[in-house]
Structures are given as C-alpha cells and as structure tokens.
Tab-separated table of C-alpha atoms in Angstrom:
chain	number	residue	atom	x	y	z
A	15	MET	CA	-4.204	21.883	-30.102
A	16	ILE	CA	-0.581	20.719	-30.414
A	17	ASN	CA	-0.625	19.450	-26.838
A	18	ASN	CA	-3.761	17.414	-27.602
A	19	ILE	CA	-2.120	15.904	-30.697
A	20	GLU	CA	0.909	14.880	-28.619
A	21	GLU	CA	-1.348	13.278	-26.031
A	22	TYR	CA	-3.233	11.293	-28.682
A	23	THR	CA	0.066	10.263	-30.290
A	24	GLN	CA	1.291	8.857	-26.981
A	25	VAL	CA	-1.969	6.909	-26.512
A	26	ILE	CA	-1.654	5.442	-30.014
A	27	ALA	CA	1.974	4.482	-29.341
A	28	ARG	CA	0.944	2.575	-26.204
A	29	THR	CA	-1.995	0.822	-27.862
A	30	GLU	CA	-1.599	-2.827	-28.816
A	31	THR	CA	-2.838	-3.233	-32.391
A	32	ILE	CA	-2.630	-7.025	-32.270
A	33	VAL	CA	-4.900	-8.870	-29.824
A	34	LYS	CA	-3.091	-11.748	-28.095
A	35	TYR	CA	-5.079	-14.878	-27.259
A	36	GLY	CA	-4.465	-18.047	-25.299
A	37	LYS	CA	-6.537	-21.105	-24.392
A	38	VAL	CA	-7.599	-22.524	-21.011
A	39	THR	CA	-6.116	-25.974	-20.404
A	40	LYS	CA	-6.847	-26.621	-16.743
A	41	VAL	CA	-8.997	-25.349	-13.854
A	42	ILE	CA	-7.887	-26.336	-10.352
A	43	GLY	CA	-9.344	-24.832	-7.185
A	44	LEU	CA	-9.116	-21.051	-7.392
A	45	THR	CA	-6.771	-20.981	-10.387
A	46	VAL	CA	-7.083	-21.249	-14.148
A	47	GLU	CA	-4.157	-22.462	-16.262
A	48	SER	CA	-3.793	-21.517	-19.910
A	49	VAL	CA	-1.392	-21.835	-22.810
A	50	GLY	CA	-0.665	-18.201	-23.655
A	51	PRO	CA	-1.301	-15.403	-24.182
A	52	HIS	CA	1.978	-13.500	-23.889
A	53	THR	CA	1.437	-11.344	-20.803
A	54	ARG	CA	3.041	-10.135	-17.565
A	55	LEU	CA	2.538	-10.697	-13.855
A	56	GLY	CA	-0.317	-8.545	-12.544
A	57	ASP	CA	-1.918	-7.973	-15.960
A	58	ILE	CA	-5.647	-8.421	-16.469
A	59	CYS	CA	-6.869	-10.990	-19.007
A	60	LEU	CA	-10.389	-11.684	-20.252
A	61	ILE	CA	-11.604	-15.294	-20.212
A	62	ASN	CA	-14.381	-15.839	-22.754
A	63	PRO	CA	-16.741	-18.660	-21.670
A	64	GLY	CA	-18.514	-18.573	-25.044
A	65	GLN	CA	-22.242	-19.020	-25.828
A	66	GLY	CA	-22.725	-15.250	-25.814
A	67	LYS	CA	-21.814	-14.915	-22.134
A	68	PRO	CA	-19.801	-11.873	-20.996
A	69	PRO	CA	-16.031	-12.295	-20.519
A	70	ILE	CA	-14.660	-12.828	-17.016
A	71	GLN	CA	-11.770	-10.706	-15.775
A	72	ALA	CA	-8.790	-12.616	-14.375
A	73	GLU	CA	-5.398	-11.523	-13.127
A	74	VAL	CA	-2.091	-13.151	-13.987
A	75	VAL	CA	-0.748	-14.432	-10.639
A	76	GLY	CA	2.097	-16.656	-11.841
A	77	PHE	CA	3.662	-18.829	-14.515
A	78	ARG	CA	4.398	-22.549	-14.659
A	79	GLY	CA	6.716	-23.385	-17.534
A	80	GLN	CA	5.019	-22.084	-20.688
A	81	HIS	CA	1.636	-21.922	-18.943
A	82	VAL	CA	-0.017	-18.817	-17.493
A	83	ILE	CA	-1.693	-19.090	-14.065
A	84	LEU	CA	-4.771	-16.884	-13.776
A	85	MET	CA	-7.108	-16.120	-10.905
A	86	PRO	CA	-10.590	-14.850	-11.863
A	87	LEU	CA	-12.009	-11.697	-10.299
A	88	GLY	CA	-15.525	-13.120	-10.580
A	89	PRO	CA	-17.406	-16.438	-10.497
A	90	MET	CA	-15.635	-19.400	-12.136
A	91	ASP	CA	-18.750	-21.455	-12.919
A	92	GLU	CA	-18.644	-20.927	-16.686
A	93	ILE	CA	-14.898	-21.445	-17.176
A	94	GLY	CA	-13.625	-24.696	-18.672
A	95	PRO	CA	-10.866	-26.108	-20.900
A	96	GLY	CA	-10.862	-24.560	-24.357
A	97	CYS	CA	-12.126	-21.115	-23.317
A	98	SER	CA	-10.174	-18.359	-25.059
A	99	VAL	CA	-8.026	-15.994	-22.963
A	100	GLU	CA	-7.461	-12.449	-24.214
A	101	ALA	CA	-4.620	-10.269	-22.923
A	102	THR	CA	-5.572	-6.650	-22.175
A	103	GLY	CA	-1.956	-5.539	-21.908
A	104	GLY	CA	-2.279	-3.806	-18.539
A	105	ALA	CA	-3.205	-4.003	-14.858
A	106	LEU	CA	-6.600	-3.170	-13.352
A	107	HIS	CA	-7.758	0.423	-13.863
A	108	ILE	CA	-10.677	2.132	-12.163
A	109	LYS	CA	-12.598	5.374	-12.686
A	110	VAL	CA	-12.040	8.130	-10.118
A	111	GLY	CA	-13.251	11.677	-9.541
A	112	SER	CA	-15.324	13.914	-7.262
A	113	PRO	CA	-18.649	12.470	-8.561
A	114	LEU	CA	-17.775	9.266	-6.665
A	115	LEU	CA	-18.592	10.958	-3.338
A	116	GLY	CA	-21.619	9.239	-1.819
A	117	GLN	CA	-21.189	6.156	-4.035
A	118	VAL	CA	-20.896	2.536	-2.871
A	119	LEU	CA	-18.511	0.562	-5.099
A	120	ASP	CA	-17.432	-3.060	-5.319
A	121	GLY	CA	-13.811	-4.219	-5.135
A	122	LEU	CA	-13.268	-3.464	-8.840
A	123	GLY	CA	-14.548	0.119	-8.607
A	124	GLN	CA	-17.996	-0.565	-10.123
A	125	PRO	CA	-21.294	0.495	-8.455
A	126	LEU	CA	-22.359	-2.183	-5.983
A	127	SER	CA	-25.989	-1.561	-6.943
A	128	GLY	CA	-25.260	-2.691	-10.500
A	129	GLY	CA	-25.950	0.723	-12.029
A	130	LYS	CA	-23.635	2.953	-14.016
A	131	LEU	CA	-20.814	5.137	-12.754
A	132	PRO	CA	-21.465	8.899	-12.778
A	133	GLN	CA	-20.100	11.070	-15.582
A	134	GLY	CA	-16.906	13.124	-15.327
A	135	LEU	CA	-14.528	10.419	-14.061
A	136	ILE	CA	-10.983	9.680	-15.213
A	137	CYS	CA	-9.050	6.419	-15.544
A	138	TYR	CA	-6.620	5.562	-12.730
A	139	SER	CA	-4.432	2.530	-12.058
A	140	THR	CA	-4.820	0.637	-8.790
A	141	ASN	CA	-1.110	-0.291	-8.866
A	142	GLN	CA	0.568	2.900	-7.687
A	143	SER	CA	3.984	3.054	-6.041
A	144	PRO	CA	4.372	4.463	-2.519
A	145	ILE	CA	5.678	8.032	-2.344
A	146	ASN	CA	9.457	8.402	-2.259
A	147	PRO	CA	10.476	8.762	1.424
A	148	LEU	CA	12.417	11.944	0.624
A	149	GLU	CA	9.275	13.509	-0.852
A	150	ARG	CA	7.135	12.907	2.250
A	151	PRO	CA	6.795	16.137	4.261
A	152	PRO	CA	6.964	15.639	8.061
A	153	ILE	CA	3.649	15.345	9.878
A	154	LYS	CA	3.058	18.702	11.572
A	155	ASP	CA	-0.678	19.317	11.942
A	156	PRO	CA	-3.240	17.403	14.007
A	157	LEU	CA	-6.384	15.967	12.422
A	158	SER	CA	-9.470	16.022	14.590
A	159	VAL	CA	-11.586	12.853	14.586
A	160	GLY	CA	-14.169	14.227	17.028
A	161	ILE	CA	-13.459	11.641	19.766
A	162	ARG	CA	-12.016	12.954	23.046
A	163	ALA	CA	-9.995	9.851	23.924
A	164	ILE	CA	-8.192	10.056	20.562
A	165	ASP	CA	-7.921	13.819	20.042
A	166	GLY	CA	-6.819	14.474	23.609
A	167	LEU	CA	-4.680	11.462	24.560
A	168	LEU	CA	-3.693	9.840	21.229
A	169	THR	CA	-3.616	12.843	18.910
A	170	ILE	CA	-3.537	11.873	15.234
A	171	GLY	CA	-1.625	13.928	12.660
A	172	LYS	CA	-2.552	14.575	9.037
A	173	GLY	CA	-0.858	11.797	7.064
A	174	GLN	CA	-0.442	9.417	10.013
A	175	ARG	CA	-1.207	5.691	9.660
A	176	VAL	CA	-2.842	4.067	12.681
A	177	GLY	CA	-3.989	0.533	13.460
A	178	ILE	CA	-7.179	-0.210	15.410
A	179	PHE	CA	-6.587	-3.556	17.132
A	180	ALA	CA	-9.569	-5.443	18.513
A	181	GLY	CA	-11.371	-8.754	18.682
A	182	SER	CA	-14.771	-9.238	17.107
A	183	GLY	CA	-17.752	-7.443	18.618
A	184	VAL	CA	-15.800	-4.798	20.561
A	185	GLY	CA	-17.042	-1.760	18.609
A	186	LYS	CA	-14.690	-1.299	15.621
A	187	SER	CA	-17.470	-0.479	13.143
A	188	THR	CA	-19.154	1.929	15.540
A	189	LEU	CA	-15.848	3.698	16.175
A	190	MET	CA	-15.193	3.957	12.427
A	191	GLY	CA	-18.656	5.447	11.886
A	192	MET	CA	-18.069	8.048	14.616
A	193	ILE	CA	-14.734	9.016	13.080
A	194	ALA	CA	-16.235	9.280	9.572
A	195	ARG	CA	-19.060	11.540	10.782
A	196	HIS	CA	-17.045	13.783	13.094
A	197	THR	CA	-13.652	14.138	11.398
A	198	THR	CA	-12.450	17.432	9.904
A	199	ALA	CA	-10.937	15.646	6.850
A	200	ASP	CA	-12.149	16.816	3.429
A	201	VAL	CA	-12.956	13.341	2.047
A	202	ASN	CA	-13.530	9.889	3.578
A	203	VAL	CA	-12.682	6.675	1.741
A	204	ILE	CA	-13.890	3.573	3.592
A	205	ALA	CA	-13.052	0.012	2.538
A	206	LEU	CA	-15.022	-2.901	3.981
A	207	ILE	CA	-12.897	-5.925	3.108
A	208	GLY	CA	-14.228	-9.401	3.864
A	209	GLU	CA	-17.198	-8.088	5.839
A	210	ARG	CA	-20.413	-10.040	6.301
A	211	GLY	CA	-22.970	-8.990	3.707
A	212	ARG	CA	-25.512	-8.304	6.450
A	213	GLU	CA	-23.269	-5.677	8.056
A	214	VAL	CA	-22.725	-3.527	4.961
A	215	ARG	CA	-26.133	-1.859	4.899
A	216	GLU	CA	-26.145	-1.619	8.695
A	217	PHE	CA	-22.831	0.237	8.598
A	218	ILE	CA	-24.041	2.618	5.874
A	219	GLU	CA	-27.372	3.470	7.525
A	220	ARG	CA	-26.610	3.137	11.245
A	221	ASP	CA	-22.910	3.869	11.728
A	222	LEU	CA	-22.094	6.144	8.773
A	223	GLY	CA	-25.428	7.923	8.407
A	224	SER	CA	-26.435	10.447	5.745
A	225	GLU	CA	-24.088	13.085	7.200
A	226	GLY	CA	-21.019	10.917	6.816
A	227	ARG	CA	-22.027	9.389	3.485
A	228	GLN	CA	-22.177	12.732	1.649
A	229	ARG	CA	-18.381	13.088	1.714
A	230	THR	CA	-17.523	9.388	1.636
A	231	VAL	CA	-16.624	6.876	-1.047
A	232	LEU	CA	-17.373	3.354	0.191
A	233	VAL	CA	-15.628	0.313	-1.323
A	234	VAL	CA	-17.146	-3.059	-0.389
A	235	ALA	CA	-15.780	-6.554	-1.022
A	236	THR	CA	-17.780	-8.970	1.125
A	237	SER	CA	-16.580	-12.335	2.431
A	238	ASP	CA	-18.416	-14.256	-0.317
A	239	GLN	CA	-16.443	-12.492	-3.069
A	240	PRO	CA	-13.390	-14.207	-4.646
A	241	ALA	CA	-10.169	-13.742	-2.686
A	242	LEU	CA	-8.605	-11.672	-5.459
A	243	GLN	CA	-11.531	-9.251	-5.484
A	244	ARG	CA	-11.125	-8.727	-1.730
A	245	ILE	CA	-7.462	-7.911	-2.310
A	246	LYS	CA	-8.339	-5.578	-5.180
A	247	GLY	CA	-10.906	-3.846	-2.946
A	248	ALA	CA	-8.120	-2.703	-0.632
A	249	PHE	CA	-6.023	-1.407	-3.525
A	250	THR	CA	-9.054	0.226	-5.187
A	251	ALA	CA	-9.888	2.178	-2.014
A	252	THR	CA	-6.253	3.224	-1.631
A	253	ALA	CA	-6.096	4.382	-5.272
A	254	ILE	CA	-9.256	6.488	-4.801
A	255	ALA	CA	-7.726	8.054	-1.672
A	256	GLU	CA	-4.517	8.774	-3.615
A	257	TYR	CA	-6.490	10.547	-6.351
A	258	PHE	CA	-8.153	12.896	-3.844
A	259	ARG	CA	-4.803	13.463	-2.081
A	260	ASP	CA	-3.269	14.467	-5.422
A	261	GLN	CA	-6.062	17.054	-5.740
A	262	GLY	CA	-4.753	18.715	-2.561
A	263	LYS	CA	-7.333	17.191	-0.197
A	264	ASP	CA	-6.837	15.913	3.346
A	265	VAL	CA	-8.222	12.391	2.979
A	266	LEU	CA	-9.270	9.995	5.725
A	267	LEU	CA	-8.859	6.354	4.620
A	268	MET	CA	-10.379	3.642	6.808
A	269	MET	CA	-10.032	-0.057	6.064
A	270	ASP	CA	-11.838	-2.853	7.885
A	271	SER	CA	-9.935	-5.056	7.982
A	272	VAL	CA	-6.286	-5.622	7.105
A	273	THR	CA	-6.540	-9.085	8.646
A	274	ARG	CA	-9.120	-10.215	6.082
A	275	PHE	CA	-6.994	-8.656	3.334
A	276	ALA	CA	-4.087	-10.818	4.556
A	277	MET	CA	-6.339	-13.887	4.694
A	278	ALA	CA	-7.383	-13.276	1.077
A	279	GLN	CA	-3.740	-13.087	0.016
A	280	ARG	CA	-3.108	-16.296	1.957
A	281	GLU	CA	-5.785	-18.013	-0.161
A	282	VAL	CA	-4.117	-16.743	-3.336
A	283	GLY	CA	-0.607	-17.698	-2.210
A	284	LEU	CA	-1.532	-21.214	-1.173
A	285	ALA	CA	-3.567	-21.733	-4.367
A	286	ILE	CA	-0.557	-20.999	-6.594
A	287	GLY	CA	1.747	-23.240	-4.573
A	288	GLU	CA	3.504	-20.968	-2.065
A	289	PRO	CA	4.725	-22.729	1.079
A	290	PRO	CA	2.883	-21.858	4.305
A	291	THR	CA	5.335	-20.332	6.783
A	292	THR	CA	4.185	-18.349	9.825
A	293	LYS	CA	0.893	-19.805	11.131
A	294	GLY	CA	-0.105	-20.801	7.615
A	295	TYR	CA	0.623	-17.428	6.006
A	296	PRO	CA	2.858	-17.629	2.912
A	297	PRO	CA	5.726	-15.131	2.388
A	298	SER	CA	3.726	-13.084	-0.161
A	299	VAL	CA	1.399	-11.871	2.626
A	300	PHE	CA	4.219	-10.163	4.510
A	301	ALA	CA	5.634	-8.775	1.253
A	302	LEU	CA	2.247	-7.335	0.225
A	303	LEU	CA	1.352	-5.638	3.531
A	304	PRO	CA	3.940	-2.815	3.291
A	305	LYS	CA	3.080	-2.272	-0.382
A	306	LEU	CA	-0.475	-1.480	0.730
A	307	LEU	CA	0.173	0.340	4.003
A	308	GLU	CA	3.041	2.534	2.762
A	309	ARG	CA	0.864	4.118	0.067
A	310	SER	CA	-0.969	6.288	2.586
A	311	GLY	CA	0.693	9.267	4.260
A	312	THR	CA	1.680	12.822	3.375
A	313	SER	CA	2.596	14.233	-0.015
A	314	ARG	CA	3.595	17.686	-1.183
A	315	VAL	CA	0.009	18.628	-2.027
A	316	GLY	CA	-2.251	16.633	0.315
A	317	SER	CA	-2.423	13.841	2.862
A	318	ILE	CA	-3.983	10.449	3.510
A	319	THR	CA	-4.585	9.790	7.189
A	320	ALA	CA	-5.314	6.077	7.475
A	321	PHE	CA	-6.992	3.871	10.069
A	322	TYR	CA	-6.563	0.132	9.482
A	323	THR	CA	-8.483	-2.275	11.698
A	324	VAL	CA	-6.756	-5.490	12.725
A	325	LEU	CA	-8.714	-8.478	14.047
A	326	VAL	CA	-6.863	-10.136	16.906
A	327	ASP	CA	-7.539	-13.842	17.448
A	328	GLY	CA	-8.717	-14.419	20.983
A	329	ASP	CA	-7.709	-10.810	21.794
A	330	ASP	CA	-4.069	-11.854	21.264
A	331	LEU	CA	-2.123	-8.814	20.069
A	332	ASN	CA	0.943	-10.868	19.171
A	333	ASP	CA	-0.307	-12.901	16.208
A	334	PRO	CA	1.815	-12.596	13.008
A	335	ILE	CA	-0.416	-10.128	11.159
A	336	SER	CA	-0.777	-7.860	14.207
A	337	ASP	CA	2.985	-7.856	14.710
A	338	ALA	CA	3.680	-7.092	11.040
A	339	VAL	CA	1.112	-4.287	10.831
A	340	ARG	CA	2.133	-2.714	14.145
A	341	GLY	CA	5.736	-2.587	12.942
A	342	ILE	CA	4.769	-0.646	9.798
A	343	LEU	CA	2.222	1.842	11.132
A	344	ASP	CA	2.741	5.084	13.080
A	345	GLY	CA	0.671	4.118	16.084
A	346	HIS	CA	-2.041	1.792	17.342
A	347	ILE	CA	-5.360	2.069	19.163
A	348	VAL	CA	-6.361	-0.976	21.205
A	349	LEU	CA	-10.030	-1.722	21.916
A	350	ASP	CA	-10.472	-3.717	25.113
A	351	ARG	CA	-13.182	-6.346	25.506
A	352	GLN	CA	-13.408	-5.887	29.282
A	353	LEU	CA	-14.173	-2.187	28.854
A	354	ALA	CA	-16.847	-3.020	26.259
A	355	GLN	CA	-18.418	-5.565	28.618
A	356	LYS	CA	-18.671	-2.817	31.271
A	357	GLY	CA	-20.547	-0.594	28.812
A	358	HIS	CA	-17.562	1.722	28.396
A	359	PHE	CA	-17.669	3.070	24.816
A	360	PRO	CA	-15.617	3.723	22.830
A	361	ALA	CA	-13.736	0.841	24.473
A	362	ILE	CA	-10.277	2.392	23.927
A	363	ASP	CA	-7.519	1.178	26.246
A	364	VAL	CA	-5.469	4.383	26.267
A	365	LEU	CA	-2.647	2.811	28.305
A	366	ALA	CA	-2.098	0.091	25.685
A	367	SER	CA	-2.417	2.560	22.775
A	368	VAL	CA	0.119	5.001	21.369
A	369	SER	CA	0.417	7.723	18.736
A	370	ARG	CA	4.032	7.931	17.548
A	371	VAL	CA	3.704	11.446	16.148
A	372	MET	CA	1.765	13.082	18.996
A	373	LYS	CA	4.819	14.762	20.547
A	374	ALA	CA	5.588	16.512	17.253
A	375	ILE	CA	2.114	17.969	16.676
A	376	VAL	CA	0.781	19.120	20.090
A	377	SER	CA	1.903	21.786	22.542
A	378	GLU	CA	4.036	20.955	25.564
A	379	THR	CA	1.115	21.814	27.870
A	380	HIS	CA	-1.146	19.380	26.014
A	381	GLN	CA	1.522	16.675	26.080
A	382	LYS	CA	2.102	17.031	29.849
A	383	ALA	CA	-1.634	16.911	30.588
A	384	ALA	CA	-1.999	13.731	28.505
A	385	GLN	CA	0.979	12.104	30.255
A	386	GLN	CA	-0.417	12.990	33.673
A	387	PHE	CA	-3.843	11.612	32.711
A	388	ALA	CA	-2.242	8.307	31.676
A	389	ARG	CA	-0.167	8.229	34.858
A	390	MET	CA	-3.192	8.718	37.112
A	391	LEU	CA	-5.190	6.088	35.208
A	392	SER	CA	-2.289	3.673	35.566
A	393	TYR	CA	-2.092	4.269	39.326
A	394	TYR	CA	-5.803	3.563	39.662
A	395	ASN	CA	-5.701	0.398	37.542
A	396	GLU	CA	-2.814	-1.000	39.586
A	397	ALA	CA	-4.739	-0.549	42.840
A	398	GLU	CA	-8.228	-1.280	41.479
A	399	ASP	CA	-8.519	-4.767	42.998
A	400	LEU	CA	-7.535	-3.471	46.435
A	401	ILE	CA	-9.958	-0.556	46.114
A	402	ASN	CA	-12.847	-2.799	45.059
A	403	ILE	CA	-12.479	-5.208	48.008
A	404	GLY	CA	-11.957	-2.351	50.483
A	405	ALA	CA	-8.383	-3.312	51.312
A	406	TYR	CA	-6.891	0.039	50.315
A	407	LYS	CA	-6.704	2.670	53.062
A	408	ARG	CA	-6.781	6.320	52.100
A	409	GLY	CA	-3.465	8.010	52.878
A	410	SER	CA	-1.328	4.958	52.123
A	411	ASN	CA	-0.176	6.408	48.796
A	412	ARG	CA	-0.655	10.032	47.707
A	413	ASN	CA	-0.651	9.170	44.004
A	414	ILE	CA	-3.348	6.535	44.417
A	415	ASP	CA	-5.406	8.922	46.575
A	416	LEU	CA	-5.230	11.491	43.792
A	417	ALA	CA	-6.073	8.883	41.148
A	418	VAL	CA	-9.142	7.720	43.128
A	419	ARG	CA	-10.360	11.310	43.395
A	420	MET	CA	-9.826	11.959	39.666
A	421	TYR	CA	-11.147	8.608	38.409
A	422	PRO	CA	-14.815	9.644	37.833
A	423	ASP	CA	-13.653	12.658	35.780
A	424	MET	CA	-11.280	10.474	33.763
A	425	ILE	CA	-14.036	7.981	32.917
A	426	ARG	CA	-16.394	10.806	31.877
A	427	TYR	CA	-13.661	12.140	29.594
A	428	LEU	CA	-13.018	8.733	28.000
A	429	GLN	CA	-16.658	7.766	27.429
A	430	GLN	CA	-18.567	9.360	24.564
A	431	GLY	CA	-21.975	8.848	22.977
A	432	ILE	CA	-22.255	7.643	19.377
A	433	ASN	CA	-23.776	10.945	18.206
A	434	GLU	CA	-21.748	13.152	20.535
A	435	ARG	CA	-19.074	15.221	18.782
A	436	SER	CA	-16.199	16.904	20.569
A	437	SER	CA	-13.972	19.273	18.607
A	438	PHE	CA	-10.199	19.052	18.893
A	439	GLU	CA	-10.025	22.357	20.756
A	440	GLU	CA	-12.735	21.284	23.225
A	441	SER	CA	-10.975	17.971	23.897
A	442	ARG	CA	-7.595	19.669	24.353
A	443	GLN	CA	-8.924	22.467	26.571
A	444	HIS	CA	-10.896	20.081	28.793
A	445	LEU	CA	-7.831	17.859	29.217
A	446	ILE	CA	-5.565	20.767	30.207
A	447	GLU	CA	-8.079	22.403	32.549
A	448	HIS	CA	-9.025	19.256	34.457
A	449	PHE	CA	-5.844	17.175	34.343
A	450	GLY	CA	-3.018	19.658	33.820
A	451	LYS	CA	-3.313	21.892	36.878
A	452	GLU	CA	-0.555	22.423	39.444
A	453	THR	CA	-1.068	20.991	42.953
A	454	ASP	CA	1.051	20.557	46.068
A	455	HIS	CA	2.053	17.123	44.775
A	456	GLY	CA	2.982	18.203	41.262
A	457	SER	CA	1.072	18.741	38.064
A	458	ILE	CA	-2.127	16.814	37.454
C-alpha cells in the first residue's frame, strides 16, 4: 500500500495544475506559428479549432523569437489565426502491451481501423534513449529467418541491425513477408513508413498472412499522411519493439523504409527553415538517423534484431541516405534487379552483401563453407560472358571448371519459394555438405 502511495505522490508531483495556453498567429505551409504557450522542443500541444471540433495534436519543432513553431500530426484544414494552443507538458506517448499482437496501428499508435485499443496496455514514451554502449551484450547467437541465402551465407545474429538495399519493384515486401512468417523471433514489429495505401492490405493478406500476423504488431503511416506522422510511425514502432525487448523477448523489427523516413524529415527540416545540404537533405536528417537506428540491438534482458529497407535511386547504392545508413548498421543485404528480371527470387546478391557479425556467431566449418560458396560464385560470374558465348574452354582454369560444375547447385540453394521455409540447421547442414567438402583442389 505504501509503495502505491509513493507512486501516486510522484504522479501528482509531475502533474501540471495550471493549463498553459497560446494563440495561433500564422499558418505557413506545413507549420503553425503561435504566441505561447510556454513549452519545450518535442512537446505535444493541442490546437483547438473551435466550433465543437476535436483538438489537433501538433509537435513543437522550433522557436522563432517569442513565437512557437508547431507542426500538426493531422490535417491542417481547420487551423487558422486565433485558434487556442494548449501545452500538454510532454512528448508523444503511446499504449503498449501484449494485447497489441495482431493489431494494425497508425503512426501515433492508434488502431488504423478507427476502433479502440485493447484493454491491459500501459503508457510508454516514443522518445527513448539508445542503450548505453557498455550495457550492450555482444551478439553471440544466430537468429533464423527461414531463408537459406541469409541463414547460410549472411547469418544474422540476435540484436544485429541490417539494411536491405534495393530499388523499387525488386521484392523487398515479399522478402519481408517471408522473414516475418519464417523467423524464430518471439515477436515481430513491422513499420510501413510512406507506403502506398494500396500496398498495405496487400502486404497484410498476401505477404504477411494469418500465420505471420498472429505474432506481429503492424505500424502504418502511408504516403498521404503528414510528414511528422510518418516520422512518428518509425519511432512508435521502435518504442513498441523496445517494450517487448524489455520483457525479455527476442524481437524482430522491420521498417520499410528508412529512405521515406528521411524524406519526411527533409520536409520538416525545410519547412522550418533548415538549409538544404547534401542532395537537398538538411543536417537534421543525418542527425536523426542514428537516433532511430541505434535504438535497436541487444540489451541485458532481450534483443531487437532489425531489418531496415533502403530505397536506392536508380539502383545507385552510393546516394547520401544509403551511405549514412550503411555506415551505422551491422551489415547489408543487396537485392539485384538483374536477378529479379531473371526470375531469381529472393533476388539477393550475396557477393555484394555482408553480415558483419557472422564470423562471431557461426562455427569455423560453416564460415569456410560460406566463403567457398562465395568464391565459386565469384569465379562463375567473372567468366559468365565467356561461358555464355562458348568462348571458354574446359580445362583452361580449374577454379572456373569447378564453379561451372557447382553452379546449378548454387542457384538451387539461393532460390526459394515464397511459402518454402528452411530452418537454420537445414540451411547450415546443406551448405556444409554440398559446398564444404575436401577435393584434390582444396575445400569446396
């Protein structure tokens, strides 16, 4: 009873007993300017349009002299000069808990269907700090995603952060659906940021399926939503994943896409007067990316293994966002358009992809078999043009001869049906048995 009294006392001490108001003076583009109230950067305010209409949430994104710059989290149609602005005294909070499994939420953590949240949830802030680096346990255990090309050749560890780099229409959503259905993680949290509205239901019904949805929380902020809501969608999904990690779960967080998250922040930055720097992106974009990406990873009680998709313009892997994300994450998986055009799915280019923690979490036998597989595939790719036009003569190069003989088996290993699941042990064993044997010319 005493503990409860202390808890209530702390809540009362934090509660603002005086409501602070301001008044809208100007609306320009995506921003609303007001005189007052007294508030802080990142706090949520309520703009009251009057005439009995519900208040509109807005976030404090800056200050200009004595004026507060706000950006609404919803439609701005009803906002005009003279509307009252009420300070809430805090940042955005959402409701989290196990009853969220199977739910589809919007960027603010509310049911996308417009219904009510289930009972038994607790309040949780979306603005959490990344874990202290000294409190992050090393990544030691692999996490199976049920895809041979990844489990065998690009093994992912529990708590690893990986980027999926691809152009549009190369199979990112399909790959994410396969991972969500086949992974051994306890909970999936999937964020669709800036997606086309048409693709949301398709992803839920076709790619995710009922099997994957049962243990998944889906956060959706479509391209027609305000830029700030798209940004909040990414932080809402991350906060939900953090809650489950703190419960001791191994969480799989997938976000599609970080590029659209960066584009949303670009809209916000330019609207409040930031200078465009690298290819039109203001400095706040590159400051915000690590604050989002560093929140996933291992903790003392659980883990968040994260896959972040990155859209590459014209299949160019060197654009500013790709470079920034690749420098933060622990590995990258590249989807190749040429493979997709050949009907090779998943269209993973294993030679251009890398898992930076694989050596620490797999056996030496597994590692050698994966290296030999990559070596043989590289030999074949280098000589492919000569082979296709009939200019290569067998016996000219022993390595290429071996690669040509192994190529059909390698392609069968890399290709996988949408509904085909391969366990981590099956993928590892198949790789070692077929590509790790000793021959007269060395291990293959």
